[in-house]
Amino acid sequence: MVQKYQSPVRVYKYSFEMVMAAYEKRFPTCPQIPVFLDSEVLSEVASDDGSTHVIERSCKLNVDAPRLLKKIAGVEYVYFIQKNTLNWKDRTLLIEAHNETFASRVTVIEMCSYSVHPDNEDWTCFEQSASLDIKSFFGFENTVEKIAMKQYTANIKRGKEVIEYYLNELMAEGITEIPRWVPPEKRAPKKPVALPPRLDLDSLAQGGTKEASCALSSAAEPTTPDADKLDADYIERYLGQLTPMQESCLIQLRQWLQETHKGKIPKDEHILRFLRARDYNMDKAREMLCQSLTWRKQYQVDYILETWRPPAFLEEYYAGGWHFHDSNGRPLYILRLGQMDTKGLVKALGEEALLRHVLSINEEGQKRCEENTKIFGRPITSWTCLVDLEGLNMRHLWRPGVKALLRIIEVVEANYPETLGRLLIVRAPRVFPVLWTLVSPFINDNTRQKFLIYSGNNYQGVGGLVDYIDKEIIPDFLGGDCLCNVPEGGLVPKSLYQTEEELENSDHIKLWTETIYQSAHVFKGAPHEIVIEILEGSSVITWDFDILKGDLVFNIFHSKRSPQTAKKDPLASAPGVNNVQLIEKSWVLGVDYSMVESPLVCREGESIQGSHITRWPGLYILQWKVSGHASSSSTALPRVDDVLASLQVSSHKCKVMYYTEVLASEDFRGSMTSLESCHSGFSQLSAGTTSSSQSQSSSLISR
C-alpha cells in the first residue's frame, strides 16, 4: 500500500529572498537535523541572466533503524538525490527528491515548494508532499514502513524550525533585507547587482542593510494563502494541535471532497470529527462521512434550524436546554432526564418529531462551538452535556421509549461523531445500571470514555462538578447559585396523546420513511430513465443527484415520441429496487429522439447538480446508465452505500439518488447551486466555498 503525505501551507513572515538565504545555510550539512549527515553537489546550472539556478545534490542520511535490519539490508546509510530548481524571476523554489538506495525495492518521492504568499509579497509559503511505496524488503515491509513514516513525520515540523533558526542567524549577522532579482538590462550602474544564483551571504553582511520591513508581527491573524488550501497557523488556531499525519489526513480528505462535492464541502472542523471518530483511517472516515452527507442531503437535515418549530408543549415538557459553558469554554447542555416523561413525549409527539428535535439540538451545538471558538480564541469543537437523573424510575424503561432512544443514539453516533466532549451524569439512582446495560452497546468506545457518573451527592465538592464547571455556573437545582432556565419537565397530559393513526398522518417529514429524493438502481444494459413533460419552451429542468455506487453516465434527451408503458429489467424485479426504461430499442437516435447535452461521466461518491434550458416543449428523458469505462486503481473511489438502505441487492451494478424540478425561465438564477429549491447546499456545514461550474451548451453542471 502506498503511504502518502500532504502538508498544510506553512507561512514564513519573511520575504522569499530572506527565506532562500536561510535555506542555503542548511547545506552541505545541518546540525539541527541529525539524520541529515552530509550532501554533495552533483551538478549545477545557471541561466545566462542569473534568473534560474538548478542544482542537484546527493544527500546522505542516517536512518535510525534496528542494527539487525541494517545488517540484513547491508547498508549503514541511505542516499537520496535532490534536485532544486530556483527561479528568482518568479520567486519560486521547487525541490524534487527520490531515494537512490534500494530504488528497486522502495520508492520514496518527495516534492516541496517555496513561493510568494498570494496576499502578501513579503511573506513566503511552503508546501510539501511525499509518497512511500515498499514493494519488497526481505520480509520486513511493515517494519520498514513504520520506521520510515515515524522518522519522516518527526522531521517535518523540524524543517520549519531550522529555517527560522537560520533566519534569526541572518538577522544576527545584520542581514535583514535582501534585494530582489532584476534583469541585467534594468540594473542601474554602480549599484549592487542582483543576487547571483548562489547567495553570497558574506558580501551581503559587509554591504550593510536596512531595517527589516519583512519581519512582520507574528501576532497577525492566521491567513490561508489559497481558499482551497489549509494554512498551518489556521489549523492550530481553529482546529487545534494536530500531528503531521493528522494534518495530512485532513488535507487529503478535504481535497477529495473538493473534487467530488465542489462548491459545498463541509467545514474543516466537521471533516476532522469524522477522521477522529475513525482514528484517522482515511478509507473508514471517508465512507462514514459520505454516508452522513448523503443522509443530510436526503432528509434535508441542513435546514432543520430554519424549518423545525417544536410544538409549544414540547418546549414545556422537554427538560433540556443550553446553559452557558463549562470551564474549558465548551457549550453546556443540561438535560433533566429524570424529570422528563419520555413515554408521554413519545405518545404525544412521535419518534420522528422527537428525533428531529434532538437533531436540531445537535445542529445548534455545532453553531455554538463555532461562536465559542471566536470568543475564547482557541479551538472548541465539542460540547459538554450535564444529565440529571434524579427521578429516574421504571417508567423511563418503557420499551417503546427505550427503542426510540436507541434509534436516536444510533443516528447521532453516525452523523455527529466527536461532538460530545464530556458527559456528566449526576444523581444516578439504583435503576440506572439497567438503563445503562440497554444503552451502552450502542455507544462507541471513544464516547463511553467521556462519561463521568456520580451517584447520590458525590457530584458536590472536590472531584465533582466544580472540576469541570465554574462554580458560579452550576445550576441552582444542583446546589449552585446560577438560575437555570431549563424547563422542569413533568408528566405530559394524556389529553395531548395522539393515536397511532394521527402520528402516522403527521405533517412532519419522517426522517426514516419520507424524502424528496428518489433512489434507483442501474444495471449493465438496463439504464434508469425518467420522463419530464415541458409545456412551454425556455423552461429550466434542474437536477441534483448523488452517485452512491458505481460509475454512471448521465444523459438528457428530447423525445419526439411518447414512451410506452415503462419497462423494468428482470434484475430489478426484487421488491424495493427501482429501475425504469423508457427509450425503446426500436427508437433511432437523431430520428425518434435527440441528445440535448453532452454525456457526463459521473464517478462513485460524486454529487452532481445541473440544469438545462429547454428550446422546445415536449418530452425530455433523463437517463443514468452504467459507464463503459473501467475505473483505474488510482482513481477508484470507495464503495458508498446508502446509509438508510434496508434492502441489499447483490446483483445490481450501480445506485443513484436523485431529485428533479422544472422551473419557469424567469425564476432561474443562472446556477443550480444558487437555487433555494434544489435542497442540496450544506447550509450548516458548508465552509462558504464558491461553487465551481462547468458550462455545456445551455446547461450548467456543478460537481
XYZ file of C-alpha atoms in Angstrom:
703
model
C 0.000 0.000 0.000
C 1.308 3.442 -0.932
C 1.592 5.807 2.031
C 1.033 9.463 1.181
C 1.674 12.717 2.995
C 0.422 16.214 2.188
C 1.379 19.167 4.360
C -0.702 22.247 5.049
C 0.636 25.543 3.746
C 3.273 26.859 6.169
C 3.834 30.600 6.082
C 7.097 32.387 6.834
C 6.544 36.057 7.517
C 9.736 36.940 5.680
C 10.484 37.700 2.064
C 11.239 34.930 -0.399
C 14.847 36.161 -0.763
C 15.421 36.019 3.009
C 13.960 32.508 3.214
C 16.180 31.360 0.343
C 19.228 32.757 2.124
C 18.252 30.782 5.225
C 17.622 27.664 3.143
C 21.118 27.808 1.582
C 22.669 27.771 5.058
C 21.326 24.223 5.551
C 23.976 22.854 3.215
C 26.217 20.936 2.986
C 25.119 19.621 6.391
C 22.620 20.659 9.035
C 23.329 20.006 12.739
C 19.708 20.818 13.602
C 18.583 17.730 11.669
C 20.765 14.873 12.999
C 19.527 12.411 10.382
C 20.952 14.667 7.622
C 24.673 13.832 7.694
C 26.102 15.387 4.549
C 25.416 16.439 0.963
C 27.468 16.652 -2.221
C 26.760 18.788 -5.282
C 26.465 16.583 -8.379
C 25.652 19.272 -10.936
C 24.889 22.959 -11.052
C 23.481 25.020 -13.922
C 22.531 28.711 -14.013
C 20.884 30.709 -16.789
C 22.839 33.484 -18.504
C 20.823 36.243 -16.859
C 21.017 34.603 -13.435
C 17.231 34.247 -13.131
C 17.234 30.469 -12.748
C 19.524 28.124 -10.931
C 19.296 24.316 -10.951
C 21.392 22.296 -8.536
C 21.433 18.546 -7.965
C 22.767 17.031 -4.754
C 23.380 13.605 -3.278
C 22.223 13.620 0.345
C 23.497 11.178 2.955
C 21.020 10.182 5.677
C 21.435 8.142 8.836
C 18.269 6.104 9.350
C 17.501 5.192 12.938
C 16.727 1.508 12.342
C 17.477 -1.654 14.343
C 21.043 -2.850 13.886
C 19.823 -6.265 12.723
C 17.740 -4.704 9.952
C 20.700 -2.641 8.758
C 22.867 -5.739 8.750
C 20.318 -7.715 6.727
C 19.938 -4.840 4.277
C 23.705 -4.474 4.038
C 23.734 -0.674 4.313
C 24.692 1.785 7.011
C 23.416 4.952 5.345
C 20.690 5.875 2.874
C 21.288 8.183 -0.102
C 18.752 10.473 -1.763
C 19.026 12.549 -4.924
C 17.671 16.068 -4.522
C 17.080 18.461 -7.412
C 16.423 22.136 -6.641
C 15.078 24.498 -9.298
C 15.275 28.098 -8.118
C 13.572 30.806 -10.160
C 14.478 34.295 -8.950
C 12.221 35.932 -11.522
C 9.069 34.070 -10.441
C 10.362 33.813 -6.851
C 9.811 30.062 -6.570
C 11.877 27.088 -5.467
C 10.846 23.576 -6.497
C 12.509 20.691 -4.648
C 12.273 17.152 -6.046
C 13.811 14.241 -4.178
C 13.885 10.476 -4.560
C 15.757 7.625 -2.958
C 18.837 6.176 -4.623
C 19.364 3.400 -2.071
C 17.063 0.363 -2.548
C 15.432 2.074 -5.526
C 14.290 -1.290 -6.910
C 12.641 -2.281 -3.612
C 11.399 1.008 -2.191
C 10.171 4.146 -3.933
C 10.228 7.390 -1.995
C 9.219 10.580 -3.806
C 9.109 13.993 -2.185
C 8.018 17.325 -3.668
C 8.451 20.650 -1.872
C 7.905 24.205 -2.994
C 8.586 27.705 -1.719
C 6.594 30.541 -3.273
C 5.424 34.061 -2.564
C 2.277 34.431 -0.475
C -0.519 35.478 -2.869
C -1.812 38.144 -0.484
C 1.482 39.489 0.843
C 4.566 39.623 -1.372
C 6.796 39.938 1.701
C 5.724 36.543 3.029
C 6.734 33.085 1.782
C 4.645 29.901 1.565
C 5.956 26.358 1.876
C 4.212 23.138 0.831
C 5.371 19.546 0.992
C 4.071 16.206 -0.282
C 5.556 12.729 -0.289
C 4.750 9.118 -1.099
C 6.247 5.850 0.097
C 5.815 2.575 -1.801
C 7.564 -0.506 -0.384
C 7.487 -3.263 -2.970
C 9.651 -5.770 -1.065
C 12.194 -5.591 1.719
C 13.446 -9.003 2.825
C 10.147 -9.761 4.565
C 10.351 -6.628 6.749
C 7.992 -4.473 4.685
C 5.710 -3.457 7.583
C 8.658 -2.715 9.871
C 10.397 -0.568 7.275
C 7.162 1.307 6.545
C 6.653 2.142 10.237
C 10.274 3.259 10.658
C 10.158 5.403 7.522
C 6.868 7.109 8.411
C 7.948 7.710 12.008
C 11.230 9.326 11.029
C 9.704 11.331 8.190
C 6.938 12.843 10.299
C 9.377 13.551 13.139
C 11.447 15.764 10.823
C 8.560 17.551 9.058
C 7.925 20.340 11.547
C 11.600 20.475 12.421
C 12.190 21.753 8.887
C 10.319 24.978 9.640
C 12.211 25.400 12.901
C 15.502 25.051 11.012
C 14.563 27.777 8.505
C 13.534 30.078 11.346
C 16.807 29.300 13.148
C 18.852 30.388 10.142
C 16.633 33.434 9.590
C 17.452 34.550 13.123
C 21.109 33.847 12.441
C 20.993 36.024 9.323
C 19.449 38.898 11.239
C 22.053 38.495 13.983
C 24.662 38.953 11.260
C 22.963 42.189 10.209
C 21.168 40.819 7.142
C 17.560 41.898 7.437
C 16.679 42.619 3.820
C 17.849 41.177 0.502
C 17.087 42.928 -2.802
C 15.022 41.107 -5.401
C 16.407 39.889 -8.681
C 16.135 42.292 -11.632
C 17.012 41.646 -15.302
C 20.566 42.714 -16.262
C 19.334 45.360 -18.702
C 17.328 47.060 -15.948
C 20.087 47.162 -13.365
C 21.221 50.658 -12.535
C 25.014 51.255 -12.907
C 27.244 51.394 -9.846
C 24.617 49.769 -7.680
C 24.772 46.347 -6.071
C 23.893 43.750 -8.655
C 21.138 41.262 -8.163
C 21.844 38.137 -6.205
C 23.868 35.513 -8.031
C 22.418 32.057 -8.361
C 24.032 31.100 -5.063
C 23.706 33.632 -2.296
C 26.912 35.362 -1.186
C 25.900 35.990 2.401
C 29.280 37.388 3.473
C 29.189 40.167 0.896
C 25.629 40.945 1.855
C 26.613 41.259 5.504
C 29.522 43.573 4.680
C 27.409 45.709 2.358
C 25.016 46.781 5.099
C 21.244 46.519 5.119
C 18.116 48.386 6.035
C 15.782 47.637 8.881
C 13.698 44.577 8.235
C 10.409 45.554 6.731
C 9.533 41.919 6.166
C 9.745 40.777 9.787
C 6.055 41.340 10.418
C 4.277 40.800 13.666
C 3.685 37.152 14.412
C 0.517 38.134 16.223
C -1.276 38.744 12.927
C -4.432 36.783 12.314
C -3.727 33.472 10.507
C -4.449 33.700 6.805
C -4.953 30.997 4.224
C -2.911 31.514 1.011
C -5.483 29.756 -1.111
C -9.175 29.156 -0.500
C -8.662 25.509 -1.460
C -5.668 25.012 0.851
C -5.164 24.942 4.588
C -2.660 27.114 6.396
C -0.748 25.611 9.338
C -1.448 28.650 11.535
C -5.145 28.411 10.706
C -5.190 24.727 11.704
C -3.561 25.473 15.046
C -5.861 28.428 15.742
C -9.203 26.936 14.727
C -8.745 23.147 14.728
C -6.128 22.541 17.417
C -2.778 20.817 17.647
C -2.541 18.039 15.062
C 0.332 15.710 14.277
C 1.782 15.948 10.754
C -0.025 12.781 9.672
C -3.315 14.020 11.124
C -2.886 17.257 9.192
C -2.163 15.221 6.083
C -5.310 13.081 6.516
C -7.437 16.209 6.892
C -5.949 17.807 3.782
C -6.272 14.658 1.658
C -9.897 14.049 2.658
C -10.684 17.722 2.106
C -9.125 17.598 -1.373
C -11.151 14.508 -2.236
C -14.348 16.291 -1.186
C -13.394 19.344 -3.249
C -13.052 17.106 -6.304
C -16.355 15.276 -5.779
C -18.501 17.852 -3.943
C -17.245 21.120 -5.409
C -18.793 24.272 -4.059
C -20.368 22.789 -0.929
C -17.889 20.817 1.111
C -18.347 20.594 4.886
C -16.397 22.817 7.217
C -12.929 21.664 8.253
C -13.923 21.006 11.865
C -16.748 18.745 10.662
C -14.417 16.734 8.420
C -11.958 16.450 11.309
C -14.647 14.966 13.585
C -15.144 12.030 11.208
C -11.385 11.448 10.977
C -11.128 11.393 14.766
C -14.088 9.021 15.002
C -12.237 6.536 12.781
C -8.775 7.071 14.317
C -7.640 8.888 11.148
C -8.227 5.858 8.952
C -8.818 7.625 5.638
C -10.969 4.950 3.985
C -13.222 4.425 7.015
C -13.594 8.151 7.678
C -14.398 8.832 4.025
C -17.078 6.140 3.933
C -18.633 7.342 7.203
C -18.603 10.978 6.058
C -20.098 10.135 2.641
C -22.936 8.224 4.273
C -23.596 11.139 6.599
C -23.561 13.729 3.798
C -25.978 11.594 1.801
C -28.228 11.283 4.865
C -28.134 15.044 5.495
C -28.994 15.779 1.899
C -31.655 13.125 1.512
C -33.564 14.138 4.636
C -32.907 17.897 4.483
C -31.109 17.978 7.819
C -29.239 21.101 6.730
C -32.437 23.109 7.053
C -33.614 21.863 10.448
C -32.737 25.070 12.303
C -34.706 27.062 9.736
C -37.719 24.775 9.378
C -38.171 22.943 12.689
C -40.618 24.632 15.050
C -41.207 22.446 18.115
C -44.780 22.301 19.435
C -45.449 24.545 22.424
C -45.926 21.622 24.801
C -42.515 20.224 23.824
C -40.815 23.400 25.000
C -42.618 22.968 28.302
C -42.141 19.236 28.898
C -38.790 18.568 27.217
C -36.479 19.191 30.192
C -33.347 20.214 28.311
C -31.603 23.397 27.220
C -28.333 25.278 26.746
C -26.718 26.825 29.829
C -23.564 28.939 29.369
C -20.340 26.885 29.024
C -18.026 24.598 31.023
C -14.618 25.562 32.413
C -12.961 24.762 29.058
C -15.276 27.023 27.082
C -17.380 24.193 25.659
C -21.111 24.945 25.283
C -23.005 23.309 28.156
C -26.257 21.461 27.563
C -28.354 20.415 30.556
C -30.802 17.518 30.338
C -33.006 16.739 33.345
C -33.798 13.250 32.104
C -35.180 12.067 35.451
C -37.848 14.793 35.319
C -38.801 14.061 31.722
C -41.815 11.954 30.773
C -40.289 10.019 27.886
C -43.387 7.846 27.473
C -45.646 10.887 27.322
C -43.380 12.693 24.864
C -43.263 9.714 22.508
C -47.048 9.287 22.649
C -47.768 12.979 22.205
C -45.057 13.795 19.682
C -43.955 10.562 17.998
C -40.472 9.173 17.416
C -39.838 11.110 14.234
C -40.558 14.561 15.678
C -38.601 13.717 18.826
C -35.630 12.738 16.679
C -35.963 15.956 14.680
C -35.845 17.948 17.914
C -32.695 16.117 19.058
C -31.057 16.767 15.690
C -31.869 20.478 15.968
C -30.090 20.464 19.336
C -27.001 18.928 17.729
C -27.069 21.465 14.896
C -27.345 24.288 17.438
C -24.440 22.763 19.380
C -22.189 22.964 16.325
C -23.059 26.627 15.851
C -22.298 27.363 19.495
C -18.919 25.639 19.180
C -18.002 27.959 16.300
C -19.096 31.002 18.291
C -17.118 29.935 21.375
C -14.027 29.326 19.240
C -14.125 33.002 18.298
C -14.964 34.174 21.825
C -12.249 32.213 23.649
C -9.613 32.376 20.914
C -8.942 28.633 20.869
C -10.440 25.638 19.044
C -13.697 24.406 20.597
C -15.215 21.600 18.558
C -17.379 19.751 21.101
C -19.812 20.453 23.903
C -20.447 19.168 27.432
C -23.706 17.555 28.449
C -24.858 17.505 32.078
C -27.549 14.882 32.713
C -29.512 14.941 35.965
C -31.101 11.571 36.672
C -32.992 12.460 39.854
C -36.454 10.981 39.427
C -35.392 8.233 37.015
C -37.596 5.174 37.578
C -39.018 2.140 35.833
C -41.380 4.371 33.830
C -38.326 5.546 31.879
C -37.657 1.907 30.893
C -40.896 1.726 28.906
C -39.908 -0.463 25.980
C -41.070 1.773 23.063
C -39.362 4.744 24.747
C -36.080 2.862 25.103
C -36.389 1.737 21.494
C -36.829 5.358 20.375
C -33.821 6.377 22.485
C -31.651 3.702 20.889
C -32.655 4.792 17.384
C -31.812 8.396 18.238
C -28.426 7.372 19.653
C -27.721 5.363 16.503
C -28.458 8.327 14.207
C -26.497 10.795 16.348
C -23.477 8.481 16.621
C -23.379 8.042 12.847
C -23.777 11.697 11.921
C -22.406 13.779 14.802
C -19.226 11.951 15.833
C -16.806 13.542 18.287
C -19.216 16.363 19.128
C -19.607 15.283 22.752
C -16.600 16.453 24.725
C -17.782 15.240 28.121
C -20.956 13.735 29.613
C -21.534 14.397 33.320
C -24.239 12.176 34.834
C -25.324 13.194 38.335
C -27.675 11.731 40.954
C -27.757 8.328 39.254
C -30.359 6.104 41.037
C -30.291 2.357 41.511
C -32.293 1.771 38.348
C -29.593 3.471 36.242
C -27.446 0.309 35.707
C -30.441 -1.304 33.999
C -30.775 1.594 31.567
C -27.005 1.704 31.050
C -26.952 -2.002 30.175
C -29.532 -1.384 27.445
C -27.926 1.764 26.025
C -24.153 1.270 26.308
C -23.778 -1.277 23.445
C -24.957 1.448 21.027
C -22.321 3.940 22.174
C -18.816 3.608 20.744
C -15.745 3.233 22.948
C -14.434 6.756 22.340
C -17.720 8.265 23.505
C -18.020 5.981 26.553
C -14.630 7.145 27.778
C -16.052 10.675 28.089
C -18.737 9.621 30.601
C -18.417 10.582 34.285
C -21.123 9.138 36.559
C -21.913 10.403 40.064
C -24.417 8.742 42.374
C -26.083 10.460 45.303
C -24.357 13.711 46.259
C -20.890 12.689 45.019
C -21.039 15.430 42.417
C -20.647 18.059 45.130
C -17.249 19.257 46.311
C -13.753 18.492 45.018
C -13.703 15.864 42.274
C -17.282 16.701 41.345
C -18.851 19.276 39.042
C -16.531 22.077 40.186
C -13.686 20.309 38.383
C -15.500 20.758 35.056
C -17.920 23.663 35.501
C -17.157 27.029 37.097
C -18.827 27.339 40.491
C -20.835 30.394 39.504
C -22.391 28.474 36.567
C -23.528 25.337 38.451
C -27.385 25.291 38.255
C -29.458 26.131 41.291
C -31.238 22.756 41.307
C -27.846 21.108 41.851
C -26.920 23.373 44.756
C -25.322 26.150 42.713
C -26.075 29.858 42.660
C -26.889 30.146 38.939
C -30.503 30.385 37.926
C -31.157 27.760 35.250
C -33.948 28.332 32.749
C -34.147 24.722 31.586
C -37.786 23.507 31.788
C -38.550 21.273 34.736
C -40.426 18.729 32.649
C -43.172 16.742 34.347
C -45.882 14.381 33.172
C -47.311 15.099 29.744
C -51.142 15.329 29.992
C -52.816 12.373 28.338
C -55.066 14.812 26.532
C -52.054 15.616 24.344
C -51.510 11.976 23.347
C -52.030 11.149 19.680
C -53.356 7.920 18.283
C -51.114 5.772 16.097
C -53.130 6.881 13.079
C -52.633 10.558 13.964
C -48.906 10.046 14.389
C -48.764 8.191 11.084
C -50.525 11.050 9.285
C -48.453 13.752 10.944
C -47.275 16.633 8.748
C -43.677 16.135 9.866
C -41.341 14.807 7.184
C -40.273 11.456 8.514
C -36.539 11.018 8.589
C -36.751 7.271 8.107
C -39.544 6.996 5.566
C -40.106 10.184 3.564
C -37.820 12.246 1.350
C -37.961 14.485 -1.713
C -35.198 12.321 -3.232
C -35.710 9.048 -5.060
C -33.291 6.152 -5.353
C -32.775 3.971 -8.409
C -30.616 1.009 -9.381
C -28.815 0.924 -12.720
C -27.689 -2.282 -14.383
C -25.394 -3.013 -17.283
C -27.645 -2.783 -20.347
C -30.544 -1.532 -18.228
C -30.356 2.222 -17.580
C -32.765 4.076 -15.328
C -34.832 6.740 -17.096
C -37.416 9.331 -16.083
C -39.600 11.492 -18.322
C -40.348 15.182 -17.805
C -43.059 16.955 -19.792
C -42.311 20.563 -20.743
C -45.352 22.628 -21.750
C -43.524 25.768 -22.873
C -40.075 26.495 -24.250
C -37.333 28.179 -22.230
C -38.318 26.304 -19.090
C -35.485 25.065 -16.907
C -35.037 21.403 -15.976
C -32.865 21.111 -12.871
C -31.385 18.003 -11.342
C -29.488 17.101 -8.222
C -28.167 13.578 -7.767
C -25.557 11.602 -5.867
C -23.753 8.528 -7.172
C -23.993 6.095 -4.277
C -22.466 3.080 -6.000
C -20.528 2.529 -9.233
C -19.698 4.898 -12.115
C -22.504 6.233 -14.318
C -23.047 8.253 -17.490
C -25.787 10.889 -17.322
C -27.694 11.908 -20.481
C -30.636 14.151 -21.267
C -32.704 13.643 -24.432
C -35.602 15.382 -26.175
C -38.118 12.831 -27.436
C -40.391 13.202 -30.441
C -42.295 10.089 -29.438
C -44.224 9.340 -26.298
C -42.750 6.384 -24.366
C -44.979 3.367 -23.992
C -45.508 1.563 -20.704
C -42.351 1.708 -18.619
C -40.294 -1.484 -18.700
C -38.304 -2.970 -15.851
C -35.198 -5.078 -16.106
C -35.589 -8.654 -14.793
C -32.782 -7.965 -12.330
C -34.916 -5.190 -10.866
C -37.853 -7.453 -10.024
C -36.882 -7.621 -6.350
C -39.085 -5.514 -4.040
C -37.727 -2.024 -3.418
C -35.499 -1.964 -6.497
C -36.357 0.971 -8.771
C -35.290 0.679 -12.419
C -37.369 2.082 -15.275
C -36.589 2.052 -19.012
C -38.473 4.365 -21.363
C -36.430 4.516 -24.570
C -37.412 1.553 -26.719
C -34.826 -0.472 -28.611
C -36.560 0.309 -31.877
C -36.031 4.052 -31.427
C -33.317 5.669 -33.552
C -31.142 8.401 -32.048
C -31.418 11.524 -34.180
C -34.776 10.437 -35.579
C -37.080 9.479 -32.711
C -35.160 11.291 -30.025
C -32.128 13.555 -29.816
C -29.399 14.262 -27.302
C -29.537 17.841 -25.968
C -26.491 17.692 -23.652
C -23.117 16.016 -23.976
C -22.861 12.831 -21.881
C -21.479 13.436 -18.395
C -19.371 10.710 -16.764
C -20.072 10.628 -13.023
C -17.819 8.793 -10.583
C -18.861 6.978 -7.444
C -19.162 9.340 -4.499
C -19.743 12.455 -6.605
C -22.574 14.927 -6.060
C -23.908 16.435 -9.299
C -26.141 19.457 -9.795
C -27.108 20.795 -13.189
C -29.724 22.454 -15.337
C -30.899 22.611 -18.921
C -32.807 25.476 -20.528
C -35.257 23.846 -22.910
C -35.561 25.061 -26.501
C -38.787 23.279 -27.338
C -41.825 21.979 -25.452
C -42.376 18.236 -25.357
C -40.954 15.243 -23.528
C -37.455 15.181 -22.055
C -35.863 11.984 -20.811
C -33.166 11.964 -18.112
C -31.060 8.807 -18.249
C -28.467 7.210 -15.982
C -26.579 4.253 -17.442
C -23.556 2.216 -16.388
C -20.294 3.765 -17.501
C -18.383 1.689 -20.005
C -15.029 2.981 -18.738
C -13.398 0.903 -16.041
C -12.056 2.897 -13.148
C -8.323 2.736 -12.707
C -6.986 1.669 -9.328
C -5.571 5.108 -8.754
C -8.895 6.880 -9.158
C -11.333 4.234 -7.922
C -13.369 5.578 -5.033
C -14.535 3.504 -2.071
C -17.998 1.959 -2.175
C -20.536 4.246 -0.536
C -23.913 2.605 0.142
C -26.994 4.483 1.169
C -26.859 4.621 4.972
C -30.590 4.054 5.178
C -30.862 1.251 2.616
C -32.879 -1.579 4.077
C -32.507 -3.951 1.153
C -29.213 -5.272 -0.177
C -29.367 -6.471 -3.802
C -26.109 -8.192 -4.702
C -26.799 -8.246 -8.424
C -27.248 -4.524 -9.067
C -24.368 -2.652 -10.569
C -24.901 0.996 -9.646
C -27.116 3.139 -7.451
C -28.163 6.778 -7.755
C -30.215 9.105 -5.543
C -31.831 11.951 -7.480
C -34.200 14.918 -7.347
C -35.535 16.873 -10.325
C -37.570 20.049 -10.695
C -38.883 22.215 -13.531
C -38.661 25.999 -13.184
C -40.009 28.814 -15.293
C -37.161 30.615 -17.059
C -37.842 33.902 -15.258
C -37.291 32.143 -11.911
C -33.949 30.704 -12.914
C -30.987 32.448 -11.262
C -28.235 31.203 -13.514
C -26.664 28.478 -11.377
C -28.128 25.331 -9.930
C -26.170 25.776 -6.727
C -27.815 29.151 -6.156
C -31.358 27.785 -6.303
C -33.024 27.549 -2.926
C -35.302 24.864 -4.292
C -32.535 22.381 -5.013
C -32.270 21.308 -1.333
C -28.618 20.349 -1.744
C -26.480 23.017 -0.070
C -24.842 22.221 3.262
C -26.317 25.283 4.952
C -24.974 24.404 8.374
C -21.793 22.581 7.406
C -20.575 24.355 4.289
C -17.489 26.483 4.730
C -18.849 29.127 2.409
C -16.958 27.881 -0.610
C -17.770 29.174 -4.063
C -19.299 26.655 -6.421
C -17.315 25.559 -9.411
C -19.439 25.267 -12.542
C -18.736 23.733 -15.891
C -20.917 25.011 -18.730
C -22.014 22.708 -21.503
C -24.178 24.422 -24.143
C -27.136 25.782 -22.188
C -26.515 23.533 -19.220
C -24.690 24.377 -16.042
C -23.220 21.348 -14.358
C -21.610 21.672 -10.944
C -19.785 18.854 -9.322
